[in-house]
Short mmCIF file of C-alpha atoms in Angstrom, two decimals:
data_model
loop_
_atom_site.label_atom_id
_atom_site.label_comp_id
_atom_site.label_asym_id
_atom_site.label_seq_id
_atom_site.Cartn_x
_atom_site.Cartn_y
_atom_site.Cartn_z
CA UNK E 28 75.82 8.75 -45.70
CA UNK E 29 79.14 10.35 -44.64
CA UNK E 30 79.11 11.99 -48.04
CA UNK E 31 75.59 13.39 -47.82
CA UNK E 32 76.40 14.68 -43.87
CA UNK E 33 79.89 16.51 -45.24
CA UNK E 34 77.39 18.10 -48.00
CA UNK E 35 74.89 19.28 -45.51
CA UNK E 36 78.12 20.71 -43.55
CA UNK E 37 79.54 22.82 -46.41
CA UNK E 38 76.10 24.19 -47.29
CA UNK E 39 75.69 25.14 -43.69
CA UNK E 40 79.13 26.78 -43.51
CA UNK E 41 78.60 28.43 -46.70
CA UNK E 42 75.46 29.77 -45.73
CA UNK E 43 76.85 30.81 -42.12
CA UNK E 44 79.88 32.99 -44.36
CA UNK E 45 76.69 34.63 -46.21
CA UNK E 46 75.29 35.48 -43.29
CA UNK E 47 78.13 37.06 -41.95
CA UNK E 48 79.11 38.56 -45.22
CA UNK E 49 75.50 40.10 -45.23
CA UNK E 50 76.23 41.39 -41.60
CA UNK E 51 79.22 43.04 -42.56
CA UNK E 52 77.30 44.71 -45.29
CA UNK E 53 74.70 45.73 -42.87
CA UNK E 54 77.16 47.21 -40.60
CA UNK E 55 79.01 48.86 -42.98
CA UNK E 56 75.64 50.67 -44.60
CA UNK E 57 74.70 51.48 -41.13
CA UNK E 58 77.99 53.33 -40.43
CA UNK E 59 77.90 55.33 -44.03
CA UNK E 60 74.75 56.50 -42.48
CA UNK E 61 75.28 57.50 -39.27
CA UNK E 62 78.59 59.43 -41.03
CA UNK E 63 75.95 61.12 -43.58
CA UNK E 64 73.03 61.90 -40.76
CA UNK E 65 76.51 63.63 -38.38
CA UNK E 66 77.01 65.75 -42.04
CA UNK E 67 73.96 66.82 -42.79
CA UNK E 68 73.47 67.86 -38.91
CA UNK E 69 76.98 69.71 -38.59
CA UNK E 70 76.11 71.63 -41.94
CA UNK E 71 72.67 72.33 -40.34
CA UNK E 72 74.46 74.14 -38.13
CA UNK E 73 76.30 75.76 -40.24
CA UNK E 74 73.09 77.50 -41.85
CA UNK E 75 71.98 80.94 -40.16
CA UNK E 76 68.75 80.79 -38.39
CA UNK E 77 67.78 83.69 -40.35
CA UNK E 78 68.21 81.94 -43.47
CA UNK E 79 65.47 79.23 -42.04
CA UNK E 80 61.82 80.99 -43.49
CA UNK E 81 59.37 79.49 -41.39
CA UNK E 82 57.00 82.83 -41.05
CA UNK E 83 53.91 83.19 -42.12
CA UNK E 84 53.26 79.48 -41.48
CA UNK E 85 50.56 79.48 -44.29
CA UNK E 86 53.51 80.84 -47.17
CA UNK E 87 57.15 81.83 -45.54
CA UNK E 88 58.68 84.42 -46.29
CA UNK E 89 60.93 85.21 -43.37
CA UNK E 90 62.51 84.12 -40.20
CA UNK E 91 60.68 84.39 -36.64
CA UNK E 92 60.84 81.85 -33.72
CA UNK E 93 60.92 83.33 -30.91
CA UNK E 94 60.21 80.46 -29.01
CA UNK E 95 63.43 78.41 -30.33
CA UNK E 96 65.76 81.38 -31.31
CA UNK E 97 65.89 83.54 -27.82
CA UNK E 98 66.59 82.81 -24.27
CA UNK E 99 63.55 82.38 -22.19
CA UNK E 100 64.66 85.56 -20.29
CA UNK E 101 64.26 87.74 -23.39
CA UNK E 102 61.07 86.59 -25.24
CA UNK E 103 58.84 89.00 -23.08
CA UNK E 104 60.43 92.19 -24.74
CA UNK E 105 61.25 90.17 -28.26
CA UNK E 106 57.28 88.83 -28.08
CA UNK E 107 55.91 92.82 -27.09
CA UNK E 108 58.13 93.99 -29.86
CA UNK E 109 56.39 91.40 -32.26
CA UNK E 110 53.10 91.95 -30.90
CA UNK E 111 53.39 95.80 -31.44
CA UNK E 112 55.01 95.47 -35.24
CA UNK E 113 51.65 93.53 -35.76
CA UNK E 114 49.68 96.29 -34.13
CA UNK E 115 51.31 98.62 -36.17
CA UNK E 116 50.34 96.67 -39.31
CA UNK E 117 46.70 97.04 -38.33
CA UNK E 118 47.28 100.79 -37.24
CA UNK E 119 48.35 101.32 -40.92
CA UNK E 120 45.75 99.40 -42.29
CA UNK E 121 43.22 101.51 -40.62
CA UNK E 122 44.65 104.61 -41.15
CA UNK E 123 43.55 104.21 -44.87
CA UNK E 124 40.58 103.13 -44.38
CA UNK E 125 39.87 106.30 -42.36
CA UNK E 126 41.70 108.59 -44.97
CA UNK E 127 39.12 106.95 -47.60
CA UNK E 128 36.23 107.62 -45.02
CA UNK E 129 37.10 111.35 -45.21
CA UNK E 130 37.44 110.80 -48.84
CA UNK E 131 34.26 110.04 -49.12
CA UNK E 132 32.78 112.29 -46.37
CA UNK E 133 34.70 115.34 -48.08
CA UNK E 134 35.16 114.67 -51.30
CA UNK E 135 37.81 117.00 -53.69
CA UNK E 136 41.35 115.91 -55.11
CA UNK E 137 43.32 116.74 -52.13
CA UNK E 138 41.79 113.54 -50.15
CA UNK E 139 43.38 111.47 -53.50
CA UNK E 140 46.77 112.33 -52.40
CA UNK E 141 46.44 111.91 -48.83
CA UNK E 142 45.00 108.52 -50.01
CA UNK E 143 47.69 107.86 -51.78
CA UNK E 144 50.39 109.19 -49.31
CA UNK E 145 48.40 106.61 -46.29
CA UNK E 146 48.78 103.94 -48.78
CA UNK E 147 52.15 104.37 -49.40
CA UNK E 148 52.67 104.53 -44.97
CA UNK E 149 50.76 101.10 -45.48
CA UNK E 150 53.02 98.77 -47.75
CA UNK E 151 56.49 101.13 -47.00
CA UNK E 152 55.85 100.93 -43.75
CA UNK E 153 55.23 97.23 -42.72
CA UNK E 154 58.41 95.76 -44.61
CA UNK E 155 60.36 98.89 -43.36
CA UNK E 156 59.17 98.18 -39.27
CA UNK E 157 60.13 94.70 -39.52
CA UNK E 158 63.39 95.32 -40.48
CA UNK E 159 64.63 98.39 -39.31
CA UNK E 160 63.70 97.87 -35.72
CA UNK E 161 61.71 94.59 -34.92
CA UNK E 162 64.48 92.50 -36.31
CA UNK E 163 67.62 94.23 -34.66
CA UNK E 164 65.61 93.28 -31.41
CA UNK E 165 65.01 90.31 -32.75
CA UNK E 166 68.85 89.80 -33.37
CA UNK E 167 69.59 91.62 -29.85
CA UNK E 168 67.72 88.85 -28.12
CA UNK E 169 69.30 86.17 -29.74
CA UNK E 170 72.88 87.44 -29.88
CA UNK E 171 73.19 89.76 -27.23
CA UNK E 172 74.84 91.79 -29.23
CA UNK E 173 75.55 95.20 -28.21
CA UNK E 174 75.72 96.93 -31.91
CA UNK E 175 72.06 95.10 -32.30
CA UNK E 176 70.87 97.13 -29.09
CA UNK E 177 71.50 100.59 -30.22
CA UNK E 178 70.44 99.71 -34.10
CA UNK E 179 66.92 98.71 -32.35
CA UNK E 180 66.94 102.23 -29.72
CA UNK E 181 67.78 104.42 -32.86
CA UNK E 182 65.72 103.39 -35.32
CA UNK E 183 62.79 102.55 -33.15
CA UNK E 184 63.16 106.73 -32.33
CA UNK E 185 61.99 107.27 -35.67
CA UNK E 186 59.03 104.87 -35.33
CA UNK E 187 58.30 106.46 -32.37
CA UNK E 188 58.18 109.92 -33.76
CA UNK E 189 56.07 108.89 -36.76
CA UNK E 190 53.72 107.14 -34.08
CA UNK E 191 53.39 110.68 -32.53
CA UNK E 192 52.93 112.87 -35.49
CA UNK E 193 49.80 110.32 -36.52
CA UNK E 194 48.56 110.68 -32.92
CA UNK E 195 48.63 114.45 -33.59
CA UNK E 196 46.26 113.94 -37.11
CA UNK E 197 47.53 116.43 -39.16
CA UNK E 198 45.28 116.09 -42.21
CA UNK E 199 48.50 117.08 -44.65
CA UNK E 200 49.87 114.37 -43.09
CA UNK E 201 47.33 111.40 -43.89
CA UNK E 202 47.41 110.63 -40.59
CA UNK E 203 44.23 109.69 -38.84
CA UNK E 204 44.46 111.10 -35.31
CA UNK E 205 43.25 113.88 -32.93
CA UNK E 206 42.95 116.73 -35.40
CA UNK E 207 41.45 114.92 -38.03
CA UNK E 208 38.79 112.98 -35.65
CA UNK E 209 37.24 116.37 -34.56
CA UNK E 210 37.04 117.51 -37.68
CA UNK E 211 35.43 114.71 -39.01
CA UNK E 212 32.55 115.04 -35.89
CA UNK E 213 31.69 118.25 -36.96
CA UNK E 214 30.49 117.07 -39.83
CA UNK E 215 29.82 112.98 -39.99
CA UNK E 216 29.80 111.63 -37.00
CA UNK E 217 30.32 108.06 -38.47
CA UNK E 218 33.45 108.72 -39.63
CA UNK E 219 34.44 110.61 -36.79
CA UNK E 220 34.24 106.97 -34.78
CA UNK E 221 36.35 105.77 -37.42
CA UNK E 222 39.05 108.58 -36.89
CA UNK E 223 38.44 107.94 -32.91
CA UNK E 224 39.20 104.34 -33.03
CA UNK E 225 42.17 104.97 -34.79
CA UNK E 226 43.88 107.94 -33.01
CA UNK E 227 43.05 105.20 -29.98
CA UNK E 228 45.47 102.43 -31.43
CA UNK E 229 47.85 104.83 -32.47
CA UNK E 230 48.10 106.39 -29.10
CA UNK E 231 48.57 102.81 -27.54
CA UNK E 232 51.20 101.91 -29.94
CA UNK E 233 53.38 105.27 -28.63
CA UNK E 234 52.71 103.89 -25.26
CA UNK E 235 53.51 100.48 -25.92
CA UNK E 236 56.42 101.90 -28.06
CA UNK E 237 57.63 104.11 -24.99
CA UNK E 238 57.32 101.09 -22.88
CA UNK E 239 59.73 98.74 -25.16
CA UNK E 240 61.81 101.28 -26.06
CA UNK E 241 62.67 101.88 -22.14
CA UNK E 242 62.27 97.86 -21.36
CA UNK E 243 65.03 97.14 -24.13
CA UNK E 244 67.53 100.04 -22.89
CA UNK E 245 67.22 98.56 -19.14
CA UNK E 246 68.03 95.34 -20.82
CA UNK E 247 71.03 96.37 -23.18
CA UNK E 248 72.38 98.44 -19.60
CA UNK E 249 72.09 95.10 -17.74
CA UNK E 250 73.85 93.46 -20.45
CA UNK E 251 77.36 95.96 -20.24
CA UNK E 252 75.77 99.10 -21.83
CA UNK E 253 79.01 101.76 -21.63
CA UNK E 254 78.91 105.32 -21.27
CA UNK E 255 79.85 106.29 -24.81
CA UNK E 256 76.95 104.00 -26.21
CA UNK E 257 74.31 105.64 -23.93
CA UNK E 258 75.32 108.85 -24.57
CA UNK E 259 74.97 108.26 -28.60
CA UNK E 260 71.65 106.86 -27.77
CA UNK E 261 70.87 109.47 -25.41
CA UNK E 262 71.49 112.29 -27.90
CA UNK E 263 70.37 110.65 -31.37
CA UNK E 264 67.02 112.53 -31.36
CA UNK E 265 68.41 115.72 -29.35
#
């Protein structure tokens, strides 16, 4: 009997050191992870946001959260800057489906090349807008970085000028605006609604333009804007 109890004992001891040796184990795994899960979330953020695509949602190819990247106080001017790059897009878009309108209306070789020159406003001009002014404001927003301010207020001057001259409608320009809409009445009045609706969005986006463009000045001044930076804004398009 006293044999069989001091058996049952040393299983139950050796059973209790397995426990604890499995416990230590446990531990010790637990540890390695919580040292690999502080790794991978220090080299997380290590990693740009910019180099994060998340944009489209349906196949990324780019950057853009406005709702996680900038401070609530600047995602009205970084959301009316998106919102008028994506009006733009459509401006573009429509511009050559007018130009092929008149090509059709009109007829003769010259309307190929003006097709050709509004397609090439179409795909240049979308990759160009995003990056040579939506995402400086983009970066302004998110940094505050002065050099980010006057990269957006230069280079949106240009945008802002092309914007005008397709108001305008010169027809050597492929641009479907004022000029080109009343000529296109006097003779199809179809297209000529076509050519209206167009010189419309084109006219908002220089008023929406003029409206950012002023918003995000008023913002960089808040931020410490100095004299010699407002004065090389001031005078870029002089």
């Amino acid at each position: 009997m006293r044999f069989w109890r001091g058996h049952r004992m040393m299983k139950s001891t050796e059973r209790i050191k397995q426990l604890e040796t499995r416990i230590a184990e446990l531990e010790a795994r637990e540890k390695e992870l919580d040292r690999r899960e502080k790794e991978v979330k220090k080299l997380e953020r290590m990693i740009p946001p910019e180099a994060i695509k998340d944009w489209p949602p349906c196949y990324p190819i780019a950057h853009n959260n406005i709702t996680k990247d900038i401070p609530s106080e600047k995602r009205t001017m970084v959301r009316i800057a998106y919102y008028l790059w994506l009006h733009t897009v459509i401006c573009l878009v429509w511009n050559v489906v007018c130009i092929v309108a008149m090509w059709v209306s009109k007829g003769g070789s010259k309307w190929g090349g003006l097709f050709a020159l509004a397609l090439v406003y179409c795909l240049l001009g979308t990759p160009l807008a995003w990056s040579i002014w939506y995402k400086p404001l983009y970066k302004a927003g998110m940094r505050g970085k002065s050099r980010h301010y006057m990269n957006f207020l230069l280079s949106f001057g240009f945008h802002f000028l092309f914007c005008v001259l397709m108001v305008l409608g010169l027809s050597e320009t492929a641009s479907a605006g004022i000029i080109m809409m009343i000529d296109a009445f006097t003779e199809n009045p179809t297209v000529g609604l076509f050519v209206l609706v167009a010189a419309c969005a084109w006219g908002m986006n220089v008023c929406i333009g003029a409206f950012l463009w002023k918003y995000a000045r008023d913002k960089w001044k808040r931020e410490g804007l100095n004299d010699t930076q407002m004065a090389a804004v001031a005078t870029a398009f002089v």
